[in-house]
mmCIF file of N, CA, C and O in Angstrom:
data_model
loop_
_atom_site.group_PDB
_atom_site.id
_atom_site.type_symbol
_atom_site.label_atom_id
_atom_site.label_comp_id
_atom_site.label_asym_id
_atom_site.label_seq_id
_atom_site.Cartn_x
_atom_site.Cartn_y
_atom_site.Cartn_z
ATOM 1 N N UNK A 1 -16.120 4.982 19.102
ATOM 2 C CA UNK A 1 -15.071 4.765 20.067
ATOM 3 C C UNK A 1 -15.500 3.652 21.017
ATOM 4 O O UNK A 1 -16.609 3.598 21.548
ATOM 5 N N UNK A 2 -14.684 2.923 21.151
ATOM 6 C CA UNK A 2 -15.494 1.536 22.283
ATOM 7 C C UNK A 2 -15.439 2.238 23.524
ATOM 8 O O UNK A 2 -15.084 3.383 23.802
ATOM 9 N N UNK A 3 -15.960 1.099 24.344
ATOM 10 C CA UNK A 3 -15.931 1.318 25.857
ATOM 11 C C UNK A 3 -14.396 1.539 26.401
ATOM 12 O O UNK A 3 -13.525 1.261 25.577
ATOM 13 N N UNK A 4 -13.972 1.988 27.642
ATOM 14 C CA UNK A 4 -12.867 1.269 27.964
ATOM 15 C C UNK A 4 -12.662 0.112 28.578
ATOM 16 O O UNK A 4 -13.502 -0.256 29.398
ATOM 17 N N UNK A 5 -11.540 -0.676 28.317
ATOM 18 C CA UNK A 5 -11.292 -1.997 28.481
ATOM 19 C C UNK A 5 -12.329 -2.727 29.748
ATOM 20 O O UNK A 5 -13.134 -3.657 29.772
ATOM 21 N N UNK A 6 -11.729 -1.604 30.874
ATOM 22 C CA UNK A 6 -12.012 -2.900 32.147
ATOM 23 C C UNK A 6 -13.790 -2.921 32.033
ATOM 24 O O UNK A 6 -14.481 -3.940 32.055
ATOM 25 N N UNK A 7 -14.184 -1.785 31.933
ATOM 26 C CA UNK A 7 -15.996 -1.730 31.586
ATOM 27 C C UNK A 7 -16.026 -2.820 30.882
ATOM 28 O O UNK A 7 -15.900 -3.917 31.425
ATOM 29 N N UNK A 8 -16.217 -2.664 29.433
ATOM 30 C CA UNK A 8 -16.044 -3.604 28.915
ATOM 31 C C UNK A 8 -16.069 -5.122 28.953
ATOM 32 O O UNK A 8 -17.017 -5.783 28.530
ATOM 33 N N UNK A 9 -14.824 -5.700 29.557
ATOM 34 C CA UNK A 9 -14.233 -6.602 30.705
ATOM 35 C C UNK A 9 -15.381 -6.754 31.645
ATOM 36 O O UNK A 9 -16.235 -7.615 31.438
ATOM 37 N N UNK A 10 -15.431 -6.005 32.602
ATOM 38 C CA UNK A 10 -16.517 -6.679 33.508
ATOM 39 C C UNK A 10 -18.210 -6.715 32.929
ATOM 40 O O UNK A 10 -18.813 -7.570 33.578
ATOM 41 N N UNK A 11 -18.749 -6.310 32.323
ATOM 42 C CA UNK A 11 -19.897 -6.324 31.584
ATOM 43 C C UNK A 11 -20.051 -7.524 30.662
ATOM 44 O O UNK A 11 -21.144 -8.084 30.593
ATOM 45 N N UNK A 12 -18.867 -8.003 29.852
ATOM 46 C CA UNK A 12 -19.036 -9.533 29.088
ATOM 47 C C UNK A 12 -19.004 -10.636 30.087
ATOM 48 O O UNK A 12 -19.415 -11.766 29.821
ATOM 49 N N UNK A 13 -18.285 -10.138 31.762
ATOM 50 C CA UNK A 13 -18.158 -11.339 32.501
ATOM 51 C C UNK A 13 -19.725 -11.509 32.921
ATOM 52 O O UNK A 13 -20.212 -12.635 33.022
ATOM 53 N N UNK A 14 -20.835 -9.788 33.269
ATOM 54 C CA UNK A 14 -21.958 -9.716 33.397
ATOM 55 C C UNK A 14 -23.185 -10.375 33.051
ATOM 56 O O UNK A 14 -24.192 -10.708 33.676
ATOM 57 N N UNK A 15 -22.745 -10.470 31.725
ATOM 58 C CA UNK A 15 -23.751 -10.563 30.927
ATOM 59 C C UNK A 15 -23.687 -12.634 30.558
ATOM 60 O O UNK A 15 -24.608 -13.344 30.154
ATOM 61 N N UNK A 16 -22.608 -12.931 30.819
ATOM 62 C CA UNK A 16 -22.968 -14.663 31.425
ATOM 63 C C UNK A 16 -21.364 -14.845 30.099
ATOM 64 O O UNK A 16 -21.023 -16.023 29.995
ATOM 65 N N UNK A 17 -20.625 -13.984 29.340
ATOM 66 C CA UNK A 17 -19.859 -13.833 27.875
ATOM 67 C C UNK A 17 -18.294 -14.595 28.493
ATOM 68 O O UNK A 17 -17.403 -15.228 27.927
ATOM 69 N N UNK A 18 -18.541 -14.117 30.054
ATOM 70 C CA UNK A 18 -17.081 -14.033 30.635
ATOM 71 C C UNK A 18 -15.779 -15.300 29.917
ATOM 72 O O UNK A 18 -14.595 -15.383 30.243
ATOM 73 N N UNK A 19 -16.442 -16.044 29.011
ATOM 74 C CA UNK A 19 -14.942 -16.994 28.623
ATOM 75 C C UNK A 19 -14.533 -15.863 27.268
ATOM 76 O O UNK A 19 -13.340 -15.846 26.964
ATOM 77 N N UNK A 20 -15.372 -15.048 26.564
ATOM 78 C CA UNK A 20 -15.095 -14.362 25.833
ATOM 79 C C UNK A 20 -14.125 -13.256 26.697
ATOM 80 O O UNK A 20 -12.992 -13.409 26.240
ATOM 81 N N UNK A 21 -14.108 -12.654 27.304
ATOM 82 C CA UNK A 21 -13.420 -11.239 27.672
ATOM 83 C C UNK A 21 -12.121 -10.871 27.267
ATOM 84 O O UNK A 21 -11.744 -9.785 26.827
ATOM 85 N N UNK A 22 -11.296 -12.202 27.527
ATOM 86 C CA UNK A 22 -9.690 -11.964 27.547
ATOM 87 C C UNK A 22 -9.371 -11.450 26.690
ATOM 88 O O UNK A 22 -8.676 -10.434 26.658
ATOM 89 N N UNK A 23 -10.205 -12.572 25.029
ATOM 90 C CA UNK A 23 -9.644 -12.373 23.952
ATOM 91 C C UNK A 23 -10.223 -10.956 23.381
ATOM 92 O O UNK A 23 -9.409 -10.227 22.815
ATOM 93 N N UNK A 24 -11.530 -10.537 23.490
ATOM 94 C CA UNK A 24 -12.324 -9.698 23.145
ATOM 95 C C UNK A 24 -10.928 -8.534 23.614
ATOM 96 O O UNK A 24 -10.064 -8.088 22.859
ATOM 97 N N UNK A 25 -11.104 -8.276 25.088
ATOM 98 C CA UNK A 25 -10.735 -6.588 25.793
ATOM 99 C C UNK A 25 -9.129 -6.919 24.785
ATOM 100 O O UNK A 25 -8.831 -5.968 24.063
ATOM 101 N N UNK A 26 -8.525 -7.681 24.743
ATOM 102 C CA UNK A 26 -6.650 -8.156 24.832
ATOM 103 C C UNK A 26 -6.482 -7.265 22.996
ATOM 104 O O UNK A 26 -5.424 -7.020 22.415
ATOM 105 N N UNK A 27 -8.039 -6.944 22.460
ATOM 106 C CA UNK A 27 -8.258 -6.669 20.923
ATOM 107 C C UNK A 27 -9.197 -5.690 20.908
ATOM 108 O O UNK A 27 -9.851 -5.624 19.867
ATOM 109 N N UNK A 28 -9.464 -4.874 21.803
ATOM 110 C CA UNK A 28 -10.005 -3.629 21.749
ATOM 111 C C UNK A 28 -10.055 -2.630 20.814
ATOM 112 O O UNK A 28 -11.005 -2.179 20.175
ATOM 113 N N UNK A 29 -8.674 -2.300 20.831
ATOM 114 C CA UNK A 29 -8.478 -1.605 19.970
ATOM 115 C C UNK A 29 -9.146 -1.621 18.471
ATOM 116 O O UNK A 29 -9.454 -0.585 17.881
ATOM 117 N N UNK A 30 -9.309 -2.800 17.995
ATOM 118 C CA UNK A 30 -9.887 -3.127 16.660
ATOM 119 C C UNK A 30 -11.265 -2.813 16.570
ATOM 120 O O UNK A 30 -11.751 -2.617 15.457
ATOM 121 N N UNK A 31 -11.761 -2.761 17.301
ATOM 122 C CA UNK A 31 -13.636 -2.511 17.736
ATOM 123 C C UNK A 31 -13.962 -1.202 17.270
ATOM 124 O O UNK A 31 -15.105 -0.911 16.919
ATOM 125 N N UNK A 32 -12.489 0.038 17.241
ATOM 126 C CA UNK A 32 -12.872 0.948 16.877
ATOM 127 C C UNK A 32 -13.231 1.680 15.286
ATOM 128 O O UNK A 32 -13.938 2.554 14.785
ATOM 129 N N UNK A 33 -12.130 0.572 14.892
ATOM 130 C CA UNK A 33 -12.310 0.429 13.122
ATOM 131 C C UNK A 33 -13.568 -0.330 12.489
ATOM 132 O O UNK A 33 -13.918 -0.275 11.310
ATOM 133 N N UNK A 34 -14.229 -1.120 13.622
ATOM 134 C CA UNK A 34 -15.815 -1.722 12.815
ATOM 135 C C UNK A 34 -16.995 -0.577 12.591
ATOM 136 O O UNK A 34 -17.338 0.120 13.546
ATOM 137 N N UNK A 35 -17.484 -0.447 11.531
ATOM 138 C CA UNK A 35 -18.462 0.708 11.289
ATOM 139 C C UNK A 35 -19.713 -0.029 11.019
ATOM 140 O O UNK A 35 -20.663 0.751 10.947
ATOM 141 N N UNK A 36 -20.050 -1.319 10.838
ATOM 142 C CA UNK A 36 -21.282 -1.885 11.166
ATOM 143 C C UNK A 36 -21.369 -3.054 11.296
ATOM 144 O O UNK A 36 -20.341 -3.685 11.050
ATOM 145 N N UNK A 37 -22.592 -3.829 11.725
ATOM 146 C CA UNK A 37 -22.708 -4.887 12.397
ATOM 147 C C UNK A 37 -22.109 -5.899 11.944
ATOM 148 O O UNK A 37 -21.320 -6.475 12.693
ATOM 149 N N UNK A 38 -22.284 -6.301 10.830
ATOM 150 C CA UNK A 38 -22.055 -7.294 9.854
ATOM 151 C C UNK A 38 -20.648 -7.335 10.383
ATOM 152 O O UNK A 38 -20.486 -8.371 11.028
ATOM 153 N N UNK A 39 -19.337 -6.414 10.332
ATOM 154 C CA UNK A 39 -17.878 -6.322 10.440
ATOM 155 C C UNK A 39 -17.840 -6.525 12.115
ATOM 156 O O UNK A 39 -16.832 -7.024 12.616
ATOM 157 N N UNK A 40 -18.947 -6.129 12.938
ATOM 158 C CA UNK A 40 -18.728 -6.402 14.199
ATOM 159 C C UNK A 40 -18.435 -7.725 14.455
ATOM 160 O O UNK A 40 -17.391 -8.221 14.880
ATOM 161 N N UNK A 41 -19.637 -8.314 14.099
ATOM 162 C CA UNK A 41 -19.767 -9.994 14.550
ATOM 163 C C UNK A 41 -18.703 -11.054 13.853
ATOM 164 O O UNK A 41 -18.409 -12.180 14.254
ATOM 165 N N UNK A 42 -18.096 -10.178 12.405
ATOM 166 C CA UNK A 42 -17.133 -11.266 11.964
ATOM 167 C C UNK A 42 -15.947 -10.859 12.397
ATOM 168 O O UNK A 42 -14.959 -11.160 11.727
ATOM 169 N N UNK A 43 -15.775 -9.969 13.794
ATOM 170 C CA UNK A 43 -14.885 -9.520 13.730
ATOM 171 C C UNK A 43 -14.463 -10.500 15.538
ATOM 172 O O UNK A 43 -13.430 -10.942 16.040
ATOM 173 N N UNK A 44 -15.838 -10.443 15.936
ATOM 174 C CA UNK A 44 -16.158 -11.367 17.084
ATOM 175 C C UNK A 44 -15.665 -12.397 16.880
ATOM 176 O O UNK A 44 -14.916 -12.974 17.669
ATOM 177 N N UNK A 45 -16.147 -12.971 15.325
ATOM 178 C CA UNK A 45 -15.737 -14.571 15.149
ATOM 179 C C UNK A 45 -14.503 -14.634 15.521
ATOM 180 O O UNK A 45 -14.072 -15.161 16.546
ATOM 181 N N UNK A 46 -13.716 -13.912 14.408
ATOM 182 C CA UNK A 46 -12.298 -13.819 14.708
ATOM 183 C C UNK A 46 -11.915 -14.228 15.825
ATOM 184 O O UNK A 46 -11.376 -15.335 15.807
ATOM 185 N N UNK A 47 -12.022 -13.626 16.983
ATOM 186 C CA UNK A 47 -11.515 -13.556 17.926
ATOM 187 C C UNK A 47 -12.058 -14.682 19.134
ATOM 188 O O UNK A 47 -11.674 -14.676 20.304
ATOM 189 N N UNK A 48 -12.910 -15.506 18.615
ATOM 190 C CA UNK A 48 -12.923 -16.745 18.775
ATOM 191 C C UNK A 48 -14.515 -17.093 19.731
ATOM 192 O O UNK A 48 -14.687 -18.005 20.539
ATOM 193 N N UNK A 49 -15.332 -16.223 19.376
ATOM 194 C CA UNK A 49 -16.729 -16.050 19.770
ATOM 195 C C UNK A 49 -17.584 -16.898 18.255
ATOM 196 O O UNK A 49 -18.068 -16.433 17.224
ATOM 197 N N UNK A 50 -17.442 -18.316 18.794
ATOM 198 C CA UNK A 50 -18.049 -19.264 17.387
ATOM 199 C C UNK A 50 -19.429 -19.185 17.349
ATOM 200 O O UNK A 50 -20.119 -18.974 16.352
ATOM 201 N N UNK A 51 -19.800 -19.367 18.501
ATOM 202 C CA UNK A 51 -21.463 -19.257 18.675
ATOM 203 C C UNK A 51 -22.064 -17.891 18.427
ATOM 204 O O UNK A 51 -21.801 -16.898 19.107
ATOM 205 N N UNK A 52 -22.920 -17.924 17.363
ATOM 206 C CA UNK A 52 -23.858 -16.996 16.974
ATOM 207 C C UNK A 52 -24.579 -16.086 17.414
ATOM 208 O O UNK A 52 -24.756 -14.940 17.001
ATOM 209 N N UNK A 53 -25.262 -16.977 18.820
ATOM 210 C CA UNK A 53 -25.727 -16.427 19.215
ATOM 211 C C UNK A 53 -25.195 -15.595 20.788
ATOM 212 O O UNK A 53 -25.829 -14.767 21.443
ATOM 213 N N UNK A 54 -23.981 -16.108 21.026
ATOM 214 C CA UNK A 54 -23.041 -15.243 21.802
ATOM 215 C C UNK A 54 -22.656 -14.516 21.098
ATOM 216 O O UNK A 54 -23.135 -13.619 21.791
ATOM 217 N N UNK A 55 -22.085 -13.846 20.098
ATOM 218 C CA UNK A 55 -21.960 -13.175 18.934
ATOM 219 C C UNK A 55 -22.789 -12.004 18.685
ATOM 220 O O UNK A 55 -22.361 -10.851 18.653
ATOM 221 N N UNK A 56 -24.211 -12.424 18.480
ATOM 222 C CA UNK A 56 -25.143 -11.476 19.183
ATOM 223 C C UNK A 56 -25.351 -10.702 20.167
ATOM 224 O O UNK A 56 -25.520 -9.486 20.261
ATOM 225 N N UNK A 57 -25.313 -11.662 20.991
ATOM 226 C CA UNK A 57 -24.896 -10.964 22.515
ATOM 227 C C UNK A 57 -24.250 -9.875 22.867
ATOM 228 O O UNK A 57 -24.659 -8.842 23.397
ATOM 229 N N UNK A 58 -22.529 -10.411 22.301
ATOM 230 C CA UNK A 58 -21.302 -9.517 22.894
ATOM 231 C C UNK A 58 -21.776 -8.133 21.578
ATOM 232 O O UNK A 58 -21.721 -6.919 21.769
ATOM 233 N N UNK A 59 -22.120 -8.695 20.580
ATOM 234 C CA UNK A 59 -21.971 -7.495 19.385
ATOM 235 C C UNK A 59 -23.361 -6.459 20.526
ATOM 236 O O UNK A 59 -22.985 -5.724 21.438
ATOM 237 N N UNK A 60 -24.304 -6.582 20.306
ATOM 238 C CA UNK A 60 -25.279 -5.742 20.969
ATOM 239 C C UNK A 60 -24.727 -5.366 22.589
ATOM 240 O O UNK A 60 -25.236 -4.310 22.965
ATOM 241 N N UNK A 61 -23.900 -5.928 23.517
ATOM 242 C CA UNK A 61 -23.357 -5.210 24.103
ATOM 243 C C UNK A 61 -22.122 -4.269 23.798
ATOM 244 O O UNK A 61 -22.082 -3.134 24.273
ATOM 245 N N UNK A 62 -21.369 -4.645 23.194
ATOM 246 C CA UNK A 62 -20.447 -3.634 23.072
ATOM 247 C C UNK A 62 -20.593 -2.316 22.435
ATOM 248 O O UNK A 62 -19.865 -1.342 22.630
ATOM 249 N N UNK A 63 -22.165 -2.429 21.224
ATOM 250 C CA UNK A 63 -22.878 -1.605 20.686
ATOM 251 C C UNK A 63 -23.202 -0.402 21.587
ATOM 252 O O UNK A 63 -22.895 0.758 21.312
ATOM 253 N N UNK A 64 -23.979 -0.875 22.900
ATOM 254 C CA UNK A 64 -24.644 -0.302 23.831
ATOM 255 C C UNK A 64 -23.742 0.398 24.631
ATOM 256 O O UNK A 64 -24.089 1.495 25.068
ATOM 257 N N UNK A 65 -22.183 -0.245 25.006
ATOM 258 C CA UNK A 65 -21.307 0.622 25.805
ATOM 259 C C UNK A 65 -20.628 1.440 25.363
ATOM 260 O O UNK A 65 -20.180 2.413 25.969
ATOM 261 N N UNK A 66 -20.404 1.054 23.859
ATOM 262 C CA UNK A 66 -19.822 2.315 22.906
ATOM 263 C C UNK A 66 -20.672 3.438 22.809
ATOM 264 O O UNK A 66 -20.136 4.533 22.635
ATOM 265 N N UNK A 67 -21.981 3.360 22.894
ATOM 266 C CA UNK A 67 -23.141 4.330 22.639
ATOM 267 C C UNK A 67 -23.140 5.462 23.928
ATOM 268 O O UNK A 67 -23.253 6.683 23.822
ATOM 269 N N UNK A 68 -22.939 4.488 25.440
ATOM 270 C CA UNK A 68 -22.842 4.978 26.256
ATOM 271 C C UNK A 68 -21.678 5.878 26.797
ATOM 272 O O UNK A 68 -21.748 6.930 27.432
ATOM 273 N N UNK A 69 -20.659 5.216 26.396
ATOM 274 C CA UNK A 69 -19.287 6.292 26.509
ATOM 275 C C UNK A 69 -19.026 7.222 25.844
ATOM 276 O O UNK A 69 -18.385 8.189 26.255
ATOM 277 N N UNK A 70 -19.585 7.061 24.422
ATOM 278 C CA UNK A 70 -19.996 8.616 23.615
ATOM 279 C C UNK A 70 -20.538 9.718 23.939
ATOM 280 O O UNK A 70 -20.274 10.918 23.870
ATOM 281 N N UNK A 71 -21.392 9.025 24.324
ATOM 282 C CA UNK A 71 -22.499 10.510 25.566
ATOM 283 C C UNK A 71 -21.934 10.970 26.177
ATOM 284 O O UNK A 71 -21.859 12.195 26.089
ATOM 285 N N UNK A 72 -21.029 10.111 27.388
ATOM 286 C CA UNK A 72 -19.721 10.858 28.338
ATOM 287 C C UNK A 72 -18.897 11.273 27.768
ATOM 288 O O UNK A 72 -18.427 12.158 28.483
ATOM 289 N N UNK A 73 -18.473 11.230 27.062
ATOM 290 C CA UNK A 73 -17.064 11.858 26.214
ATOM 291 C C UNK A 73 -17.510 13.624 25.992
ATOM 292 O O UNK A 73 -18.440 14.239 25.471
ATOM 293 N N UNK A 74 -16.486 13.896 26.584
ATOM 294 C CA UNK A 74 -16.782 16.163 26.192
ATOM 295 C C UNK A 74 -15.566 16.231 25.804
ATOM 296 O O UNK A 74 -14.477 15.994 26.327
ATOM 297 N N UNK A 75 -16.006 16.684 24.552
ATOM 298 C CA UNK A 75 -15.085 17.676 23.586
ATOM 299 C C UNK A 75 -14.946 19.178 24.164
ATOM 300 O O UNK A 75 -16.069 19.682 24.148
ATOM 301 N N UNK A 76 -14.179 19.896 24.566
ATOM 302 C CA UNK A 76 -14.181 21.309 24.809
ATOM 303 C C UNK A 76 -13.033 21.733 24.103
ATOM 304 O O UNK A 76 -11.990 21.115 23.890
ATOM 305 N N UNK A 77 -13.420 23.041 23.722
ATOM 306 C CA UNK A 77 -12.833 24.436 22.693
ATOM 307 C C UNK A 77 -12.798 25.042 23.316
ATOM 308 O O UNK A 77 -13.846 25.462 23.804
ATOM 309 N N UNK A 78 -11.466 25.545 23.769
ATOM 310 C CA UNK A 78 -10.783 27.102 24.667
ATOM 311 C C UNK A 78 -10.894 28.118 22.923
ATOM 312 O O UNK A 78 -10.487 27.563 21.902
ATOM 313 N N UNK A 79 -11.220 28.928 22.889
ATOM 314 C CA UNK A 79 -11.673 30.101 22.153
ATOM 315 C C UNK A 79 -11.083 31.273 22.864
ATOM 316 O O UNK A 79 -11.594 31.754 23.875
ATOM 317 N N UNK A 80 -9.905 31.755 22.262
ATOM 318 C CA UNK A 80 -9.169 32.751 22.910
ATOM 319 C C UNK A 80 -9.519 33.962 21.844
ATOM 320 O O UNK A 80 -9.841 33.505 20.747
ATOM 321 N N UNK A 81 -9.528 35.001 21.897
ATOM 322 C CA UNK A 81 -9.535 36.670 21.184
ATOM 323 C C UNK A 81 -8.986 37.764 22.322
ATOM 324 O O UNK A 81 -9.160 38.025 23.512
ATOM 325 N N UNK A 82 -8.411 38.111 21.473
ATOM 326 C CA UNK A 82 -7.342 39.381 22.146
ATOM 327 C C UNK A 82 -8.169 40.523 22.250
ATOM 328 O O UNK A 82 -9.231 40.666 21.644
ATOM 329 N N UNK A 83 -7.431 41.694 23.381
ATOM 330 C CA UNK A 83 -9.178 42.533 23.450
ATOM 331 C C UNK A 83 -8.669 43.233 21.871
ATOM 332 O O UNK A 83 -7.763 43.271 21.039
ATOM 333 N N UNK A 84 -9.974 43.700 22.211
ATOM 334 C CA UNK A 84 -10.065 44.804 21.025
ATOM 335 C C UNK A 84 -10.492 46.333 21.569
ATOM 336 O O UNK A 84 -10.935 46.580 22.691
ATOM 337 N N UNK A 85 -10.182 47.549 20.208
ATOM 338 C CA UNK A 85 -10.777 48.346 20.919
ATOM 339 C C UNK A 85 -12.219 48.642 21.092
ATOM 340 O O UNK A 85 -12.667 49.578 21.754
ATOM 341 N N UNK A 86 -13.219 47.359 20.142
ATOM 342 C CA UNK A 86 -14.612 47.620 20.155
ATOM 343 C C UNK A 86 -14.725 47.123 21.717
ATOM 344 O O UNK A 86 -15.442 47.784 22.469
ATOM 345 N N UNK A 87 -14.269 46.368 22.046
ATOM 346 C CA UNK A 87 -14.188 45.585 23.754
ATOM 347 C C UNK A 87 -14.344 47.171 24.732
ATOM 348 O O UNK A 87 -15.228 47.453 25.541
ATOM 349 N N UNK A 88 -13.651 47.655 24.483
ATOM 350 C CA UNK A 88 -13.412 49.073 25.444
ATOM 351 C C UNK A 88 -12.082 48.787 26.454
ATOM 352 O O UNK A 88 -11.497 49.739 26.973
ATOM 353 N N UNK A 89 -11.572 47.097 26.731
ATOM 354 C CA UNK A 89 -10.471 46.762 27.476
ATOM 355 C C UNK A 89 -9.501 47.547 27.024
ATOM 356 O O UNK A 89 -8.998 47.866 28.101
ATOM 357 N N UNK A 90 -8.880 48.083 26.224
ATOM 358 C CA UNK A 90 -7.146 48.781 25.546
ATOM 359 C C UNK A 90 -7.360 50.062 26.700
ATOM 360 O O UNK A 90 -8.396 50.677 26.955
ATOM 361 N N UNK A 91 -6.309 50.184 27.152
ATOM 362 C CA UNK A 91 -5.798 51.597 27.996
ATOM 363 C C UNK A 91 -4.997 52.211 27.374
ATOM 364 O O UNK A 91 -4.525 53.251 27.832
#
């Protein structure tokens, strides 16, 4: 799952990327369908990150903020059961 946008956004302006951002965040969405590097960086090209080694760059950051927003992300399961009479709750 990527970062969200504005993170994202301000972290490529961070990291020195900032003529990249517009086009990068404006195509977010697509970041979530890359499953490895190779599809990352040609996916960078695309979007008009020619230099290689900016390419590098943005790919290993966006790597790192996707990694990081995963960790934050909580899944929670409400788990409901009705009493029972092993419970002792039924009157």
């Amino acid at each position: 799952m990527p970062p969200p946008r504005d993170v994202l956004c301000s972290e490529l302006v961070a990291e020195g990327l900032g003529e990249y951002a517009e086009p990068i965040c404006a195509r977010i969405d697509q970041l979530d369908r890359v499953r490895d590097d190779r599809a990352l960086t040609a996916l960078l090209k695309e979007m008009g990150v020619l230099k290689l080694g900016h390419r590098q760059r943005a790919a290993a950051l966006i790597r790192r903020l996707a990694s990081e927003h995963a960790r934050h992300e909580v899944e929670a399961c409400l788990v409901y059961t009705s009493p029972s009479p092993r419970d002792g709750l039924l009157s």
